[in-house]
mmCIF file of C-alpha atoms in Angstrom:
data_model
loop_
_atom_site.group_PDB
_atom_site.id
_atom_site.type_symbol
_atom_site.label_atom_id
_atom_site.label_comp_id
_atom_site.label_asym_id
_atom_site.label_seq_id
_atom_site.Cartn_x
_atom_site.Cartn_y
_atom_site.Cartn_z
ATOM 1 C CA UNK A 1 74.927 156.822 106.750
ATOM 2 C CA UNK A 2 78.207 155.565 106.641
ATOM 3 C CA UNK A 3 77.150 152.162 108.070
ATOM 4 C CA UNK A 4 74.671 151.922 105.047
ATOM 5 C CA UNK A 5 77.449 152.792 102.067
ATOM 6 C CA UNK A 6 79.204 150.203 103.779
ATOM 7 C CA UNK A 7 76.130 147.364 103.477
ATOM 8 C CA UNK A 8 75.822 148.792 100.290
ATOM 9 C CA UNK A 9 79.180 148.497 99.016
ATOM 10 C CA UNK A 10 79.029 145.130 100.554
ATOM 11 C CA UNK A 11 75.956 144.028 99.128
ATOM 12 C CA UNK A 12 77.366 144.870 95.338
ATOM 13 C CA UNK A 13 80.407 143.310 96.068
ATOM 14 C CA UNK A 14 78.551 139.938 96.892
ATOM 15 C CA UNK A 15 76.301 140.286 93.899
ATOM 16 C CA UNK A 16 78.609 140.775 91.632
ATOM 17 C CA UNK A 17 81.258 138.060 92.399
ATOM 18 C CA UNK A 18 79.576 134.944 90.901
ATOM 19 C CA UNK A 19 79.523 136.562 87.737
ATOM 20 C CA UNK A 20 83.605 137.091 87.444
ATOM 21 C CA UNK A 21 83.569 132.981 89.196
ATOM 22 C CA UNK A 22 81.588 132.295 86.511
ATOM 23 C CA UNK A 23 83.361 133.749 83.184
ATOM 24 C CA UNK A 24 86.573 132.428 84.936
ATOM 25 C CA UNK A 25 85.412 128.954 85.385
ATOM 26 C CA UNK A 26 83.312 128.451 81.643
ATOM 27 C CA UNK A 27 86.905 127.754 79.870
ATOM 28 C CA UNK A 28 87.191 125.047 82.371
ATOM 29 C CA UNK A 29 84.016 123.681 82.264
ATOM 30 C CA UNK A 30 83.891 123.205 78.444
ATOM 31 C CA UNK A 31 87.595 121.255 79.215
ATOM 32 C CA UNK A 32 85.620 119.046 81.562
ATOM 33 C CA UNK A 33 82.806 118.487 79.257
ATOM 34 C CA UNK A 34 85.762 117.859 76.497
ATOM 35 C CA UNK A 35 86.992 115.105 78.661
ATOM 36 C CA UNK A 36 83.800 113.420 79.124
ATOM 37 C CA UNK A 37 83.480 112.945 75.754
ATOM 38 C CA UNK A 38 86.467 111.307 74.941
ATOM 39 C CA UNK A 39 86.319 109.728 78.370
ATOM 40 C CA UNK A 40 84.860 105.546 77.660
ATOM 41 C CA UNK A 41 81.958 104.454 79.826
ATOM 42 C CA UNK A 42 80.232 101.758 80.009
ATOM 43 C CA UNK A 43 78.029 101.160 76.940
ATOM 44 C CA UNK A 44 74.225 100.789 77.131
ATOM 45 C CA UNK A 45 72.570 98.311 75.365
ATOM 46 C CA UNK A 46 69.327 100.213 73.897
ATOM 47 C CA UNK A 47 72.248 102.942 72.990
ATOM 48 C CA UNK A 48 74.017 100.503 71.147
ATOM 49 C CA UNK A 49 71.751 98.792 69.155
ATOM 50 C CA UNK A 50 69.989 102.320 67.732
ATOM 51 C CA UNK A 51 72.820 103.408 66.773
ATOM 52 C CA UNK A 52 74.221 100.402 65.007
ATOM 53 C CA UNK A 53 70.894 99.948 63.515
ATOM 54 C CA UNK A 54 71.045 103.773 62.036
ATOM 55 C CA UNK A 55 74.186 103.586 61.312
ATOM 56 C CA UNK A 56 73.983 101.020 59.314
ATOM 57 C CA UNK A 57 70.811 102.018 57.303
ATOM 58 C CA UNK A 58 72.620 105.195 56.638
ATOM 59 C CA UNK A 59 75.444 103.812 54.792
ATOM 60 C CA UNK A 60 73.534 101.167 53.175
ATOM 61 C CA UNK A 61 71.075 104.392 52.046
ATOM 62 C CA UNK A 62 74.480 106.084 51.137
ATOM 63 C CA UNK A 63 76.264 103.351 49.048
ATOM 64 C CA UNK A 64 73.300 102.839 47.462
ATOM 65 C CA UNK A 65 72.304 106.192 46.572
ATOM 66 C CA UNK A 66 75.709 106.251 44.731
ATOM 67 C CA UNK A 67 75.757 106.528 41.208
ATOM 68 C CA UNK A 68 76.284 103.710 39.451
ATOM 69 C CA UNK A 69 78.711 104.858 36.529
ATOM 70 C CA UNK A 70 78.651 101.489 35.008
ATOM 71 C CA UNK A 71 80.763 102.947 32.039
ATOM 72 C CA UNK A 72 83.470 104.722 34.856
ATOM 73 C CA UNK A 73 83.400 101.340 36.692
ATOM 74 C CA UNK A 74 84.368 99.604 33.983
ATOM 75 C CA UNK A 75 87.018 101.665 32.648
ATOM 76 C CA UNK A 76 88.076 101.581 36.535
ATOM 77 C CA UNK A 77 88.446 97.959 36.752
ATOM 78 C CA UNK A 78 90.365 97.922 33.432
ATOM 79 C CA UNK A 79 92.896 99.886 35.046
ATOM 80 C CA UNK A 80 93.191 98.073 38.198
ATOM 81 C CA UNK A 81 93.592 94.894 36.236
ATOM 82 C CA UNK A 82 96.416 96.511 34.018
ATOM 83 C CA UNK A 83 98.508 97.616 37.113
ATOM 84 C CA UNK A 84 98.091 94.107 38.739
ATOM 85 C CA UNK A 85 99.581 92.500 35.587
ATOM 86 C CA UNK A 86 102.212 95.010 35.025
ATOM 87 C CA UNK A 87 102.966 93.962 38.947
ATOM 88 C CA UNK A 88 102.732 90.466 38.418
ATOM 89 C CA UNK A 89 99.854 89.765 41.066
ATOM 90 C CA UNK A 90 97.075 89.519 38.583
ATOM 91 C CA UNK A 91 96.274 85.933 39.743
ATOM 92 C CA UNK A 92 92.575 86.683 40.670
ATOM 93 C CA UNK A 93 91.864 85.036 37.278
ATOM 94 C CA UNK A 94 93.572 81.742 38.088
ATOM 95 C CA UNK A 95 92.194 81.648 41.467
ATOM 96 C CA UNK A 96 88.682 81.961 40.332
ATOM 97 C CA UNK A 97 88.774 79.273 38.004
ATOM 98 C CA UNK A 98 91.329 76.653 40.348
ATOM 99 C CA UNK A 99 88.398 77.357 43.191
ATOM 100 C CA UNK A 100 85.355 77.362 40.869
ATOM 101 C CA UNK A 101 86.226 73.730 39.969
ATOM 102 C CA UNK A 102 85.797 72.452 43.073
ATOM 103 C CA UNK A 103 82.157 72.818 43.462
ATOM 104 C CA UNK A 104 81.927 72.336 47.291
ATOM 105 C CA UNK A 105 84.747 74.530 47.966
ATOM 106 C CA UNK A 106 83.383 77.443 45.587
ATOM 107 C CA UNK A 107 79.999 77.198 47.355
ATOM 108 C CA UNK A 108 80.968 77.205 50.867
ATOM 109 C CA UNK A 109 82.777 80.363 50.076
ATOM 110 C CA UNK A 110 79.990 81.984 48.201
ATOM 111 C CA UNK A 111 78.250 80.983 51.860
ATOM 112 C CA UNK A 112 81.150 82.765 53.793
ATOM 113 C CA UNK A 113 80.892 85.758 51.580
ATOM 114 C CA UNK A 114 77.417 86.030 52.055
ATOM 115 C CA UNK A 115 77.021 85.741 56.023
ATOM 116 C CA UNK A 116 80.105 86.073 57.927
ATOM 117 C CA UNK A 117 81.400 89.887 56.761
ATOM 118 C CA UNK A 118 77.961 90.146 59.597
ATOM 119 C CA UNK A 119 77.552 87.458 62.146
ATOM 120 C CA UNK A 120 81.252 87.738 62.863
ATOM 121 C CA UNK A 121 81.667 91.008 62.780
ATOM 122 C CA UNK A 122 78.361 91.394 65.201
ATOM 123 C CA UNK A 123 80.031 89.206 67.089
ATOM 124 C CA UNK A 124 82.943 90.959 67.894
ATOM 125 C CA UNK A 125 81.186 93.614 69.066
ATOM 126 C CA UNK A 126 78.787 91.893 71.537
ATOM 127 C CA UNK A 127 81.808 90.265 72.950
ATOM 128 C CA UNK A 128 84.196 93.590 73.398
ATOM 129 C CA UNK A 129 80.633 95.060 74.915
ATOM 130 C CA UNK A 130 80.065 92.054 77.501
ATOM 131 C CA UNK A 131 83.740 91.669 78.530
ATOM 132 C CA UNK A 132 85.592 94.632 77.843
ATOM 133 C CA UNK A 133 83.538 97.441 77.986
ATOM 134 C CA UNK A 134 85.931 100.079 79.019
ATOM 135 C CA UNK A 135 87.673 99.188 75.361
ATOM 136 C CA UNK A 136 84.219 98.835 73.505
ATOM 137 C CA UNK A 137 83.432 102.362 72.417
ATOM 138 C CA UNK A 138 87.120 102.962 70.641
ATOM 139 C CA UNK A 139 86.851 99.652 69.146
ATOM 140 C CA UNK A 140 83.328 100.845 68.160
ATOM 141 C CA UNK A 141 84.807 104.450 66.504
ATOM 142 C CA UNK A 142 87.405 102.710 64.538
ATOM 143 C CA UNK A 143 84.677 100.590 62.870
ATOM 144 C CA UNK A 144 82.933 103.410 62.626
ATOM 145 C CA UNK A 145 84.972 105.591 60.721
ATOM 146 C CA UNK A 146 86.510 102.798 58.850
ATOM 147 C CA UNK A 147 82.667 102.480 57.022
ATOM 148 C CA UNK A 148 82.366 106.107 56.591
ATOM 149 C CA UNK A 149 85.427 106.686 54.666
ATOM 150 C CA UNK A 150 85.047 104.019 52.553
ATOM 151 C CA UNK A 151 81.864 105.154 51.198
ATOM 152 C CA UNK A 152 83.934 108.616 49.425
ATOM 153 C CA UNK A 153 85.815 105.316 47.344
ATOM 154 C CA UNK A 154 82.568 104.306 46.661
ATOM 155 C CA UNK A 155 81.503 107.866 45.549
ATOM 156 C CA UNK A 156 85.048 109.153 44.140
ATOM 157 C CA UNK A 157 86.338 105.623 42.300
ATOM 158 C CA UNK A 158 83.470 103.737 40.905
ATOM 159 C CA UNK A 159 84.710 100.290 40.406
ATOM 160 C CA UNK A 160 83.256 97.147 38.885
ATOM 161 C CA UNK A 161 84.168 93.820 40.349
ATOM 162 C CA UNK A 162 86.022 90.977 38.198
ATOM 163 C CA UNK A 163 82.734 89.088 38.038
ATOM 164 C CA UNK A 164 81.632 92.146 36.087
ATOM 165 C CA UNK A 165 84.448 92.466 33.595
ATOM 166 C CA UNK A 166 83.835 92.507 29.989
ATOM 167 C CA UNK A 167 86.443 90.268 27.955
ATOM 168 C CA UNK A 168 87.703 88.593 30.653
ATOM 169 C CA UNK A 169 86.497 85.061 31.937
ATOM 170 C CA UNK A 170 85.671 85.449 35.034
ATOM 171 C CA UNK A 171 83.160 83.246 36.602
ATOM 172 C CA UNK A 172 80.322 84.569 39.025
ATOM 173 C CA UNK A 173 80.341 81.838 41.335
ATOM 174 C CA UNK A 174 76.446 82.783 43.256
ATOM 175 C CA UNK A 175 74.554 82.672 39.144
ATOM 176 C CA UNK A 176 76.844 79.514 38.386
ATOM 177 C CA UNK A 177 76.080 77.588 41.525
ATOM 178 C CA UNK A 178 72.774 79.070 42.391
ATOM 179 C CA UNK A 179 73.652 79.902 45.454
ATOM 180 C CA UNK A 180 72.117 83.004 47.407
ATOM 181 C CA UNK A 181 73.123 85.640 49.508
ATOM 182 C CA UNK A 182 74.786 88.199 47.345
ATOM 183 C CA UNK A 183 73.185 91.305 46.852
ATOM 184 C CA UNK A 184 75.327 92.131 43.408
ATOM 185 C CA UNK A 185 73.483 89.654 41.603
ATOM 186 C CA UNK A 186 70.795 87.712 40.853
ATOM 187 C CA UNK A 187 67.292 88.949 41.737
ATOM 188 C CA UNK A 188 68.701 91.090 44.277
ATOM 189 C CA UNK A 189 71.077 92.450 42.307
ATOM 190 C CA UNK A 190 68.836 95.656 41.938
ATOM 191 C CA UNK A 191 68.580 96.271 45.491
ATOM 192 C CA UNK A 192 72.544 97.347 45.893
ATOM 193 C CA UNK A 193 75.308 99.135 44.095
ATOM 194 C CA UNK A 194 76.985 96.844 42.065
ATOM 195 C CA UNK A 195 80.138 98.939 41.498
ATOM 196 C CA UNK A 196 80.784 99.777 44.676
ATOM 197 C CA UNK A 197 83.929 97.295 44.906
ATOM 198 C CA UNK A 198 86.611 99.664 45.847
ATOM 199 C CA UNK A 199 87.442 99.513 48.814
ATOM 200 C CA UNK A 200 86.508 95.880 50.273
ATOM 201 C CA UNK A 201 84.390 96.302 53.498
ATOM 202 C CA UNK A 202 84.645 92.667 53.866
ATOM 203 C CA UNK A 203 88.650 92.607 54.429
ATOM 204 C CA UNK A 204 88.115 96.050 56.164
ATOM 205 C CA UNK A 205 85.756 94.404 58.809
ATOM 206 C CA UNK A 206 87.400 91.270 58.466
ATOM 207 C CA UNK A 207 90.633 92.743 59.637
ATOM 208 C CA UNK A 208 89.155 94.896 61.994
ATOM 209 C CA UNK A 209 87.703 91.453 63.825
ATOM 210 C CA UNK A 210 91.215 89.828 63.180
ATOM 211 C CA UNK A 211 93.374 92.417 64.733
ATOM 212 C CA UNK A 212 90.602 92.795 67.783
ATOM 213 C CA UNK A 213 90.559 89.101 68.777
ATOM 214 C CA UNK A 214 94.245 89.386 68.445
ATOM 215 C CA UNK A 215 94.904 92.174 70.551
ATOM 216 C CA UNK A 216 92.559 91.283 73.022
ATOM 217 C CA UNK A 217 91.590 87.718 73.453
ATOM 218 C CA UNK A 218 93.953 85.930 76.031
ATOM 219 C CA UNK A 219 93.981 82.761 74.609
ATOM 220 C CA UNK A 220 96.018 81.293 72.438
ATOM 221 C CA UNK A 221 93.662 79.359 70.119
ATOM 222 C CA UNK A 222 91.449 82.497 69.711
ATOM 223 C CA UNK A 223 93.997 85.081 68.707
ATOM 224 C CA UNK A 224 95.344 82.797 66.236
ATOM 225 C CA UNK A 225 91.761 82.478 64.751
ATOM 226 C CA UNK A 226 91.459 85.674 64.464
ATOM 227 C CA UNK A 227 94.660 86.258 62.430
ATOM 228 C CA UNK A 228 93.303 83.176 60.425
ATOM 229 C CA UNK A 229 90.018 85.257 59.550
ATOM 230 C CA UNK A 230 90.752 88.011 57.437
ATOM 231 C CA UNK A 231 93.370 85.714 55.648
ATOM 232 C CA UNK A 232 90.429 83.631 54.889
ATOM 233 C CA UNK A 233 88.410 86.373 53.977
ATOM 234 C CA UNK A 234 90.707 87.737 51.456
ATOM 235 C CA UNK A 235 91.125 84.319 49.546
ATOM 236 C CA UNK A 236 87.011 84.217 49.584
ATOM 237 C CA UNK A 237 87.004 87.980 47.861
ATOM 238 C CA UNK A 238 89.537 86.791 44.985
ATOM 239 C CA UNK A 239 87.813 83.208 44.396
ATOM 240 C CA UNK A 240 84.486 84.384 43.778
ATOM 241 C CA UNK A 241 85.561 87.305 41.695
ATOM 242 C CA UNK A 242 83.619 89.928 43.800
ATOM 243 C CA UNK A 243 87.244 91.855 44.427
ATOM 244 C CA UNK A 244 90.885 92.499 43.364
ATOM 245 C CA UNK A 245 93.654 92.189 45.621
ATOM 246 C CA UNK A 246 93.959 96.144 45.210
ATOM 247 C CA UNK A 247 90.231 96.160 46.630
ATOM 248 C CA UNK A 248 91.747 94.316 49.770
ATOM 249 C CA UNK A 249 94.125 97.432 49.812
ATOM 250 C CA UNK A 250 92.171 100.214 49.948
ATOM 251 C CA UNK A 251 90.119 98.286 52.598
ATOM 252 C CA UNK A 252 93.451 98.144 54.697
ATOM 253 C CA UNK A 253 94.016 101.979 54.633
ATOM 254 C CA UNK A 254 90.780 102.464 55.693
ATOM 255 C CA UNK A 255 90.879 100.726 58.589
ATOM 256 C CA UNK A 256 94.402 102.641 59.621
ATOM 257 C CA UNK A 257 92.260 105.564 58.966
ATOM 258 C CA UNK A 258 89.803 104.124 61.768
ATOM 259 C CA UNK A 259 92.645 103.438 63.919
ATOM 260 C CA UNK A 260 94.429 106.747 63.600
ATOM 261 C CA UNK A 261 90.681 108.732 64.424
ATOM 262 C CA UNK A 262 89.978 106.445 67.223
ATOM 263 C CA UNK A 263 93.409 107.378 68.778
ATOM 264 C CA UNK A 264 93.303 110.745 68.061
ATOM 265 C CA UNK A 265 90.061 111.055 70.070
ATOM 266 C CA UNK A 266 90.648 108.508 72.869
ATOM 267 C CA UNK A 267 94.400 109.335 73.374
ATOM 268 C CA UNK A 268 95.237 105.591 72.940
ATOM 269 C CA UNK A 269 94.543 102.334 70.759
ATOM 270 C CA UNK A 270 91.570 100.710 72.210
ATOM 271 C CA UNK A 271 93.477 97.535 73.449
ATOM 272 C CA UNK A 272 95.751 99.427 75.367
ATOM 273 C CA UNK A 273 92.726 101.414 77.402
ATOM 274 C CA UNK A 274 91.387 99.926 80.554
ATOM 275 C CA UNK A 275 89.478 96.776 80.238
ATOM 276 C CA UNK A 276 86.502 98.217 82.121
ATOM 277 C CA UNK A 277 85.998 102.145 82.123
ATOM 278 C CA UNK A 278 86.943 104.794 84.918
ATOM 279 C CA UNK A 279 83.383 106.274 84.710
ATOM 280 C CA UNK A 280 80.357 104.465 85.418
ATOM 281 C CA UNK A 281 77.740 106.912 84.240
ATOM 282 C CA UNK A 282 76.069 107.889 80.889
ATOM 283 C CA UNK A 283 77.817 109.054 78.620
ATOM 284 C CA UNK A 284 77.014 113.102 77.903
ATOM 285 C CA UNK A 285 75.444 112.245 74.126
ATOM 286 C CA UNK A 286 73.723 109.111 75.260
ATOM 287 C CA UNK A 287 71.959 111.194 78.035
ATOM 288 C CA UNK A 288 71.565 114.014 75.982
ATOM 289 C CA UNK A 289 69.620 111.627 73.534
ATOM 290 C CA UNK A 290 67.531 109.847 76.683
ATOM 291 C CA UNK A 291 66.211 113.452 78.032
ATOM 292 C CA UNK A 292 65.265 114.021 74.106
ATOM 293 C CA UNK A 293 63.386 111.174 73.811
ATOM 294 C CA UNK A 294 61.790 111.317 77.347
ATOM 295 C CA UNK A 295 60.769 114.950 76.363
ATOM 296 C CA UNK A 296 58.907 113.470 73.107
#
């Protein structure tokens, strides 16, 4: 008998133990899974392109769905244009007019307005995914959250763009030069929120290209370029009267916003991270979202 209490104190003993392992070990294993999120890996392509693809539908469904407020957007841009002129940097007006006059000028930049704020900005991101994929998925987030935040300005602060003003003489250079490619006017004008203006996506992924080429690109020629960019892109805003400097702004403190999330998370800026990532498999959401899909 007293070889049996012993087996049988033995055998609970044994049974028992992996459930103490296993409440000791769960803190540590939600730490692990902690660190795999925030851990870049190499980026998938079929990943990538759902989820800019959603992403962007959802906050062109969002800024969309936005009231209007034409009468709050109006009495908005009022006010931005008083503070400008109580600054002294209400030149918009001038600018609009010195560029309109120059009709190939005006119309290339009603081009640039129209198609760059995506090819480039596509761009970008296919190159940071090709040749520095361990940086591509911070880069990605501050993007990322730079679009999302802007769209509470577009929600909070309705604002009306110069080329919408009443009693001011602003020209809208797309109706005066027939020109297409803007979807806040013309026939298409219907299809988007017109008074959305504040802030500017186009200098806050504008920048956002700039300040990646810079940081990254190795040569000379190209980092300069991209400093060049969003310079260019804020004289296109003003000229054809689709922002106010102040716009330009509020696109600039969303992108810090973007920056500061994206280091928050990752622990670093995403220039400073390795140029190709530590861990080679999927990331845990990604595969999460694979297994999902398989299961459908």
């Amino acid at each position: 008998m007293g070889e049996a209490s012993v087996k049988t104190l033995e055998t609970r003993t044994d049974v028992s133990s992996p459930t103490v392992t296993e409440r000791e070990t769960r803190p540590g294993s939600d730490r692990a899974l902690l660190s795999r999120l925030r851990s870049p890996r190499r980026p998938r392509i079929w990943f990538e392109v759902v989820l800019i693809a959603v992403s962007y539908w959802t906050y062109s469904l969002i800024r969309n769905a936005v009231p209007e407020q034409k009468a709050a957007a109006l009495a908005n841009a009022d006010w931005i244009w008083g503070v400008e002129r109580s600054l002294g940097i209400a030149v918009e007006q001038s600018v609009n007019h010195a560029v309109n006059s120059v009709t190939w000028l005006i119309v290339g930049m009603n081009y640039y307005y129209a198609t760059l704020h995506f090819i480039v900005t596509i761009g970008v991101l296919v190159w940071i995914y090709r040749f520095h994929p361990g940086r591509y998925a911070p880069a990605r987030l501050v993007l990322f959250a730079t679009t999302g935040v802007a769209l509470v300005g577009y929600y909070f602060y309705p604002l009306a763009p110069p080329r919408l003003m009443t009693g001011q003489s602003f020209v809208d250079t797309v109706l005066v030069h027939h020109t297409w490619g803007s979807m806040a006017s013309g026939n298409l004008k219907h299809m988007s929120n017109q008074y959305a203006a504040m802030p500017s996506m186009h200098i806050g992924w504008s920048l956002w290209c700039g300040l990646t080429i810079f940081a990254v690109a190795s040569a000379p020629w190209a980092r300069i370029l991209g400093l060049l960019y969003p310079t260019a892109t804020l004289v296109v805003i003003v000229a054809t009267a689709n922002h106010f400097w102040l716009d330009a702004v509020g696109g600039m403190l969303c992108l810090a916003f973007g920056y500061t999330l994206s280091r928050a998370w990752y622990g670093s800026l995403p220039h400073r991270l390795p140029r190709h990532p530590e861990h080679a498999g999927a990331h845990p959401f990604a595969e999460a979202l694979a297994n999902r899909f398989r299961r459908a």
